[in-house]
Amino acid sequence: MENVHLVPEEEEDDLYTGYNDYNPTFDGEVHKYLDLRHAFIEFHNLLLCIMILLSLQDLHNDEGFQQAVRTSHGRRPPMTAKYPGTAIGGRPIGTAYGSRIPVGTAMGRPMTGAVQDGAARPMTAVRAAGYSSSIARGSVFDPLGQAKGPAPPLETRNEDTPEEKIKILEKKVNDLIEESCLAHARGDLQLSLEKAKEAGRKERALVRQREQTGTADHINLDLTYSVLFNLANQYANNDMYTEALNTYQVIVKNKMFSNAGRLKVNMANIYFKQKNYTKAIKFYRMALDQISNAHNAMRIKIMQNIGVVFIHMGQYSDAITSFEYIMSESPNIKTGFNLILCYYAIGDRERMKKAFQKLICVPLGIDDDDKYIPPNDDPHANMVIEAIKNDKLHQMERERKALAEKYIMTSAKLIAPAIESSFAAGFDWCVDMVKGSQYVELANDLEINKAITYLRQRDFKQAVETLKMFEKKDSRVKSAAATNLSFLYFLEKDYDQADRYAELAMSADRYNPAALVNKGNTEFVKEDYEKAAEFYKEALHNDSSCTEALYNLGLTYKRLGRLEEALDCFLKLHAILRNSAQVMYQLANLYEMLEDPHQAIEWLMQLTSVTPTDAQVLAKLGDLYDNEGDKSQAFQYYYESYRYFPSNISVIEWLGAYYIDTQFCEKAIQYFERATLIQPTQVKWQLMVASCYRRSGNYQKALETYKDIHRKFPENVECLRFLVRLCTDMGLKEVQDYATKLKKVEKMKEIREQRVRSGRDSSARGRREGSAGSDSGQSNHGTSAKGERLSVKLKTLPGSNEPYEASTQQEIDASYVDPLGPQMQRPKTAARKRTEEDEFADEELGDDLLPE
């Protein structure tokens, strides 16, 4: 305590001496100075008190210290600028103009006020922040507030109050709007509309609740606007255009919504989708009137929409007015392209040229590609360039440049035949213009497109000459031109020239996958499959996305018999080209070759989902099901194939045989009649029609059909045999005539066969010993198919001692058999009583000839 100096309690006689001597002229300077000094003193006193509190344990029991603390000297009030001197006593205040007297600290300075009745005197007008002199006498010094105990618990929120209910409801509405937007971003349009409708219901309930509580003046208009705007958008996204327009009208007509007139652009867009172009123009112009010139970008977009609508209306002059204004104010690639289209539509050559020149002068606003070339000496810069080489910004720049090049190329190909007297002259003008622009690298591409256009015009000579001009240019263009030349010669089946230019393309650019594919193709047609596979593999190594090389490699493996490797190639290709019909068919064919019909059927089923009207695929499915023994499924797919392509002979044959197998001969007639129309010179289809009539019991129609066949093919043995048979069954007098003709025809055919056999015997005798005996043995039997004209097998003549019906069955064609089999018999008629011998003849007679 020896370092603590307490202020004596006795007061001085005149505490406020000199108060009236204060000069108010220096009020401002004194106020600033005293505030700073006073703040420093108060901070010093506080630090001193804390030090004493921490260093001395018995201060709490020291009466002198406690008395000093309870006086105003412990917390000296700040001085006011208006009335200085209250805390200074009779000493004059030092200023910058007079003598500066230091202000005393708490130790040894005079008291500023007396304590009366146990209460401190009132404070002056100026107080230091955070301090109070209202400490009652006898209170404990507790600057950290430790004696107050823990803070009271927070008051619980009462959610039953109307205001809290309104806040909760507002939060629910905002959450529903957010969920609706997220659902639309995911592509779930139905859910987004439901959420938007629910948000609208909640918002109306919120408005009613505010009206009930008397706070209608505090309605959140921004929330109402958001609900209605989102609901209108979701209606439009779900193609509910009438509801969307009604909702937009509610927003636009409400004067309390600021800038609601801009939504007329959305309404115009809906009218455009509805092809109500007149109203679309009206609303675009209304929106344009309500947007100030400060929003120039928005106005330009609306003007572009107006021009597009005029194009759809066929009013090209009005569209040109809009596009010309845009190109003069804020030119862009898309507007320039639309302007060229309008000039092309009205046939204005000179303005087409000017518009093309404006198009190639439009600035893209992207950096040069040299920016992304890394320097060799700075590893940090190399890392940065590598990081930004494929970032979102660079991708956007590449997309913008690619779009501009696409529009320029399309414009050049469009106007080239129209701006000059010939297509070549117009294309040359476009190339010259491009060479002088920022798209100079497009000039060579335009030249190649010129050659491709010659190809489309079937002018192969000009196309070849144009491409040959690139042989002396840089490697990239030279390689592209040589690749196209190789392709042209390959199509013309000039494989030597195709191989030469493929070599030239490869020498110019060994990493050109198209050149390697062409080279592989030339080796493929030479049947050097191993070498072709090597070129295809190299093309895939250079460009793993080269689908042509992968497809051709699969075909090569298929030719080499390496079916598993071919299957692997086509499975990889299917992962890239999910809906390629050719790839699916190859997979089905490979599984069939691998004797896995179930997988083949599965891939063909997928193929039918891509090409449901392909008759060949449906027929193949029918064939696979037929091989599996599922006749009903086979009939379904064969019938579908016939429905889409009713001229496929193999499908017609199968359907006719199916109906005969199921004993519906009447239905088989229409298919064989169709085959007769397709192949009128083939007698077998007409014989099948007659046979169906005979088996269905319509003998009169069968007889007429056989007579008609006999008139067309008088030497047909089968027809004559059935005429004899039917006339005998029906008791007609013509039976003898037909029997005589039958014997003559059979005798002529037998003589012809003997001559053919004798010629073969003599030739075979000179080549091989002992062949004459075997040939002679076969000649004695009438069942051999050798020596037959037109590669057909003929029936032998019946013996003189056996009935005609007992003649043995033979096939007309080696690929045909009798589908009826011994289980099918001709229906009985009333012409005469049938015998067992007749039944046997029906079973053995080979008149119904269908493929296996």
mmCIF file with all atom_site columns, C-alpha atoms in Angstrom, residues 582-688:
data_model
loop_
_atom_site.group_PDB
_atom_site.id
_atom_site.type_symbol
_atom_site.label_atom_id
_atom_site.label_alt_id
_atom_site.label_comp_id
_atom_site.label_asym_id
_atom_site.label_entity_id
_atom_site.label_seq_id
_atom_site.pdbx_PDB_ins_code
_atom_site.Cartn_x
_atom_site.Cartn_y
_atom_site.Cartn_z
_atom_site.occupancy
_atom_site.B_iso_or_equiv
_atom_site.pdbx_formal_charge
_atom_site.auth_seq_id
_atom_site.auth_comp_id
_atom_site.auth_asym_id
_atom_site.auth_atom_id
_atom_site.pdbx_PDB_model_num
ATOM 1   C CA . GLN A 1 582 ? -25.628 -51.909 -88.453  1.00 0.00 ? 582 GLN A CA 1
ATOM 2   C CA . VAL A 1 583 ? -23.771 -52.612 -85.214  1.00 0.00 ? 583 VAL A CA 1
ATOM 3   C CA . MET A 1 584 ? -26.742 -54.414 -83.677  1.00 0.00 ? 584 MET A CA 1
ATOM 4   C CA . TYR A 1 585 ? -27.180 -56.564 -86.773  1.00 0.00 ? 585 TYR A CA 1
ATOM 5   C CA . GLN A 1 586 ? -23.502 -57.521 -86.776  1.00 0.00 ? 586 GLN A CA 1
ATOM 6   C CA . LEU A 1 587 ? -23.757 -58.524 -83.119  1.00 0.00 ? 587 LEU A CA 1
ATOM 7   C CA . ALA A 1 588 ? -26.802 -60.671 -83.833  1.00 0.00 ? 588 ALA A CA 1
ATOM 8   C CA . ASN A 1 589 ? -25.073 -62.276 -86.796  1.00 0.00 ? 589 ASN A CA 1
ATOM 9   C CA . LEU A 1 590 ? -21.946 -63.028 -84.743  1.00 0.00 ? 590 LEU A CA 1
ATOM 10  C CA . TYR A 1 591 ? -23.968 -64.668 -81.981  1.00 0.00 ? 591 TYR A CA 1
ATOM 11  C CA . GLU A 1 592 ? -25.746 -66.750 -84.606  1.00 0.00 ? 592 GLU A CA 1
ATOM 12  C CA . MET A 1 593 ? -22.371 -67.834 -85.990  1.00 0.00 ? 593 MET A CA 1
ATOM 13  C CA . LEU A 1 594 ? -21.277 -68.654 -82.437  1.00 0.00 ? 594 LEU A CA 1
ATOM 14  C CA . GLU A 1 595 ? -24.376 -70.886 -82.160  1.00 0.00 ? 595 GLU A CA 1
ATOM 15  C CA . ASP A 1 596 ? -26.023 -68.759 -79.510  1.00 0.00 ? 596 ASP A CA 1
ATOM 16  C CA . PRO A 1 597 ? -29.501 -68.181 -81.019  1.00 0.00 ? 597 PRO A CA 1
ATOM 17  C CA . HIS A 1 598 ? -30.957 -66.713 -77.838  1.00 0.00 ? 598 HIS A CA 1
ATOM 18  C CA . GLN A 1 599 ? -28.442 -63.851 -77.806  1.00 0.00 ? 599 GLN A CA 1
ATOM 19  C CA . ALA A 1 600 ? -28.958 -63.392 -81.540  1.00 0.00 ? 600 ALA A CA 1
ATOM 20  C CA . ILE A 1 601 ? -32.696 -63.081 -81.012  1.00 0.00 ? 601 ILE A CA 1
ATOM 21  C CA . GLU A 1 602 ? -32.114 -60.610 -78.151  1.00 0.00 ? 602 GLU A CA 1
ATOM 22  C CA . TRP A 1 603 ? -29.997 -58.307 -80.336  1.00 0.00 ? 603 TRP A CA 1
ATOM 23  C CA . LEU A 1 604 ? -32.455 -58.531 -83.213  1.00 0.00 ? 604 LEU A CA 1
ATOM 24  C CA . MET A 1 605 ? -35.247 -57.561 -80.822  1.00 0.00 ? 605 MET A CA 1
ATOM 25  C CA . GLN A 1 606 ? -33.223 -54.472 -79.857  1.00 0.00 ? 606 GLN A CA 1
ATOM 26  C CA . LEU A 1 607 ? -32.715 -53.787 -83.547  1.00 0.00 ? 607 LEU A CA 1
ATOM 27  C CA . THR A 1 608 ? -36.465 -53.845 -84.176  1.00 0.00 ? 608 THR A CA 1
ATOM 28  C CA . SER A 1 609 ? -36.872 -51.107 -81.574  1.00 0.00 ? 609 SER A CA 1
ATOM 29  C CA . VAL A 1 610 ? -34.559 -48.900 -83.680  1.00 0.00 ? 610 VAL A CA 1
ATOM 30  C CA . THR A 1 611 ? -35.864 -49.942 -87.125  1.00 0.00 ? 611 THR A CA 1
ATOM 31  C CA . PRO A 1 612 ? -39.314 -51.458 -86.529  1.00 0.00 ? 612 PRO A CA 1
ATOM 32  C CA . THR A 1 613 ? -40.191 -51.571 -90.249  1.00 0.00 ? 613 THR A CA 1
ATOM 33  C CA . ASP A 1 614 ? -37.112 -53.413 -91.523  1.00 0.00 ? 614 ASP A CA 1
ATOM 34  C CA . ALA A 1 615 ? -38.538 -56.432 -93.349  1.00 0.00 ? 615 ALA A CA 1
ATOM 35  C CA . GLN A 1 616 ? -35.208 -58.264 -93.511  1.00 0.00 ? 616 GLN A CA 1
ATOM 36  C CA . VAL A 1 617 ? -34.699 -58.053 -89.748  1.00 0.00 ? 617 VAL A CA 1
ATOM 37  C CA . LEU A 1 618 ? -38.213 -59.325 -89.115  1.00 0.00 ? 618 LEU A CA 1
ATOM 38  C CA . ALA A 1 619 ? -37.656 -62.187 -91.545  1.00 0.00 ? 619 ALA A CA 1
ATOM 39  C CA . LYS A 1 620 ? -34.392 -63.067 -89.800  1.00 0.00 ? 620 LYS A CA 1
ATOM 40  C CA . LEU A 1 621 ? -36.192 -63.157 -86.468  1.00 0.00 ? 621 LEU A CA 1
ATOM 41  C CA . GLY A 1 622 ? -38.778 -65.459 -87.978  1.00 0.00 ? 622 GLY A CA 1
ATOM 42  C CA . ASP A 1 623 ? -36.043 -67.730 -89.309  1.00 0.00 ? 623 ASP A CA 1
ATOM 43  C CA . LEU A 1 624 ? -34.342 -67.944 -85.888  1.00 0.00 ? 624 LEU A CA 1
ATOM 44  C CA . TYR A 1 625 ? -37.611 -68.754 -84.135  1.00 0.00 ? 625 TYR A CA 1
ATOM 45  C CA . ASP A 1 626 ? -38.376 -71.330 -86.825  1.00 0.00 ? 626 ASP A CA 1
ATOM 46  C CA . ASN A 1 627 ? -35.020 -73.007 -86.210  1.00 0.00 ? 627 ASN A CA 1
ATOM 47  C CA . GLU A 1 628 ? -35.821 -73.043 -82.493  1.00 0.00 ? 628 GLU A CA 1
ATOM 48  C CA . GLY A 1 629 ? -39.135 -74.771 -83.215  1.00 0.00 ? 629 GLY A CA 1
ATOM 49  C CA . ASP A 1 630 ? -41.338 -71.861 -82.151  1.00 0.00 ? 630 ASP A CA 1
ATOM 50  C CA . LYS A 1 631 ? -43.661 -71.782 -85.167  1.00 0.00 ? 631 LYS A CA 1
ATOM 51  C CA . SER A 1 632 ? -46.126 -69.272 -83.712  1.00 0.00 ? 632 SER A CA 1
ATOM 52  C CA . GLN A 1 633 ? -43.435 -66.612 -83.069  1.00 0.00 ? 633 GLN A CA 1
ATOM 53  C CA . ALA A 1 634 ? -41.861 -67.391 -86.431  1.00 0.00 ? 634 ALA A CA 1
ATOM 54  C CA . PHE A 1 635 ? -45.228 -66.878 -88.160  1.00 0.00 ? 635 PHE A CA 1
ATOM 55  C CA . GLN A 1 636 ? -45.713 -63.550 -86.350  1.00 0.00 ? 636 GLN A CA 1
ATOM 56  C CA . TYR A 1 637 ? -42.398 -62.097 -87.561  1.00 0.00 ? 637 TYR A CA 1
ATOM 57  C CA . TYR A 1 638 ? -42.665 -63.577 -91.061  1.00 0.00 ? 638 TYR A CA 1
ATOM 58  C CA . TYR A 1 639 ? -46.131 -62.090 -91.393  1.00 0.00 ? 639 TYR A CA 1
ATOM 59  C CA . GLU A 1 640 ? -44.862 -58.661 -90.214  1.00 0.00 ? 640 GLU A CA 1
ATOM 60  C CA . SER A 1 641 ? -42.028 -58.901 -92.728  1.00 0.00 ? 641 SER A CA 1
ATOM 61  C CA . TYR A 1 642 ? -44.512 -59.726 -95.501  1.00 0.00 ? 642 TYR A CA 1
ATOM 62  C CA . ARG A 1 643 ? -46.708 -56.808 -94.468  1.00 0.00 ? 643 ARG A CA 1
ATOM 63  C CA . TYR A 1 644 ? -43.835 -54.316 -94.849  1.00 0.00 ? 644 TYR A CA 1
ATOM 64  C CA . PHE A 1 645 ? -42.296 -55.949 -97.943  1.00 0.00 ? 645 PHE A CA 1
ATOM 65  C CA . PRO A 1 646 ? -44.715 -58.290 -99.767  1.00 0.00 ? 646 PRO A CA 1
ATOM 66  C CA . SER A 1 647 ? -42.238 -59.144 -102.553 1.00 0.00 ? 647 SER A CA 1
ATOM 67  C CA . ASN A 1 648 ? -39.785 -61.322 -100.629 1.00 0.00 ? 648 ASN A CA 1
ATOM 68  C CA . ILE A 1 649 ? -40.072 -64.761 -102.245 1.00 0.00 ? 649 ILE A CA 1
ATOM 69  C CA . SER A 1 650 ? -38.555 -66.651 -99.307  1.00 0.00 ? 650 SER A CA 1
ATOM 70  C CA . VAL A 1 651 ? -41.046 -65.066 -96.882  1.00 0.00 ? 651 VAL A CA 1
ATOM 71  C CA . ILE A 1 652 ? -43.930 -65.847 -99.237  1.00 0.00 ? 652 ILE A CA 1
ATOM 72  C CA . GLU A 1 653 ? -42.817 -69.463 -99.509  1.00 0.00 ? 653 GLU A CA 1
ATOM 73  C CA . TRP A 1 654 ? -42.581 -69.862 -95.740  1.00 0.00 ? 654 TRP A CA 1
ATOM 74  C CA . LEU A 1 655 ? -46.008 -68.365 -95.127  1.00 0.00 ? 655 LEU A CA 1
ATOM 75  C CA . GLY A 1 656 ? -47.596 -70.551 -97.798  1.00 0.00 ? 656 GLY A CA 1
ATOM 76  C CA . ALA A 1 657 ? -45.943 -73.657 -96.358  1.00 0.00 ? 657 ALA A CA 1
ATOM 77  C CA . TYR A 1 658 ? -47.063 -72.669 -92.841  1.00 0.00 ? 658 TYR A CA 1
ATOM 78  C CA . TYR A 1 659 ? -50.715 -72.484 -93.887  1.00 0.00 ? 659 TYR A CA 1
ATOM 79  C CA . ILE A 1 660 ? -50.436 -75.832 -95.702  1.00 0.00 ? 660 ILE A CA 1
ATOM 80  C CA . ASP A 1 661 ? -48.841 -77.396 -92.618  1.00 0.00 ? 661 ASP A CA 1
ATOM 81  C CA . THR A 1 662 ? -51.707 -76.100 -90.510  1.00 0.00 ? 662 THR A CA 1
ATOM 82  C CA . GLN A 1 663 ? -54.216 -77.400 -93.136  1.00 0.00 ? 663 GLN A CA 1
ATOM 83  C CA . PHE A 1 664 ? -55.417 -73.939 -94.197  1.00 0.00 ? 664 PHE A CA 1
ATOM 84  C CA . CYS A 1 665 ? -54.778 -74.375 -97.900  1.00 0.00 ? 665 CYS A CA 1
ATOM 85  C CA . GLU A 1 666 ? -57.269 -71.666 -98.831  1.00 0.00 ? 666 GLU A CA 1
ATOM 86  C CA . LYS A 1 667 ? -55.144 -69.034 -97.041  1.00 0.00 ? 667 LYS A CA 1
ATOM 87  C CA . ALA A 1 668 ? -51.981 -70.283 -98.716  1.00 0.00 ? 668 ALA A CA 1
ATOM 88  C CA . ILE A 1 669 ? -53.433 -69.555 -102.173 1.00 0.00 ? 669 ILE A CA 1
ATOM 89  C CA . GLN A 1 670 ? -53.033 -65.751 -101.872 1.00 0.00 ? 670 GLN A CA 1
ATOM 90  C CA . TYR A 1 671 ? -49.323 -66.048 -101.078 1.00 0.00 ? 671 TYR A CA 1
ATOM 91  C CA . PHE A 1 672 ? -48.596 -68.362 -104.039 1.00 0.00 ? 672 PHE A CA 1
ATOM 92  C CA . GLU A 1 673 ? -50.610 -66.098 -106.311 1.00 0.00 ? 673 GLU A CA 1
ATOM 93  C CA . ARG A 1 674 ? -48.394 -63.220 -105.111 1.00 0.00 ? 674 ARG A CA 1
ATOM 94  C CA . ALA A 1 675 ? -45.329 -65.317 -105.958 1.00 0.00 ? 675 ALA A CA 1
ATOM 95  C CA . THR A 1 676 ? -46.820 -65.989 -109.411 1.00 0.00 ? 676 THR A CA 1
ATOM 96  C CA . LEU A 1 677 ? -47.066 -62.238 -110.026 1.00 0.00 ? 677 LEU A CA 1
ATOM 97  C CA . ILE A 1 678 ? -43.453 -61.723 -108.904 1.00 0.00 ? 678 ILE A CA 1
ATOM 98  C CA . GLN A 1 679 ? -42.038 -64.651 -110.925 1.00 0.00 ? 679 GLN A CA 1
ATOM 99  C CA . PRO A 1 680 ? -44.492 -65.351 -113.763 1.00 0.00 ? 680 PRO A CA 1
ATOM 100 C CA . THR A 1 681 ? -42.043 -67.581 -115.635 1.00 0.00 ? 681 THR A CA 1
ATOM 101 C CA . GLN A 1 682 ? -41.656 -69.968 -112.716 1.00 0.00 ? 682 GLN A CA 1
ATOM 102 C CA . VAL A 1 683 ? -44.183 -72.785 -113.151 1.00 0.00 ? 683 VAL A CA 1
ATOM 103 C CA . LYS A 1 684 ? -43.802 -74.057 -109.599 1.00 0.00 ? 684 LYS A CA 1
ATOM 104 C CA . TRP A 1 685 ? -45.847 -71.175 -108.090 1.00 0.00 ? 685 TRP A CA 1
ATOM 105 C CA . GLN A 1 686 ? -48.763 -71.828 -110.424 1.00 0.00 ? 686 GLN A CA 1
ATOM 106 C CA . LEU A 1 687 ? -48.561 -75.535 -109.642 1.00 0.00 ? 687 LEU A CA 1
ATOM 107 C CA . MET A 1 688 ? -48.718 -74.670 -105.936 1.00 0.00 ? 688 MET A CA 1
#
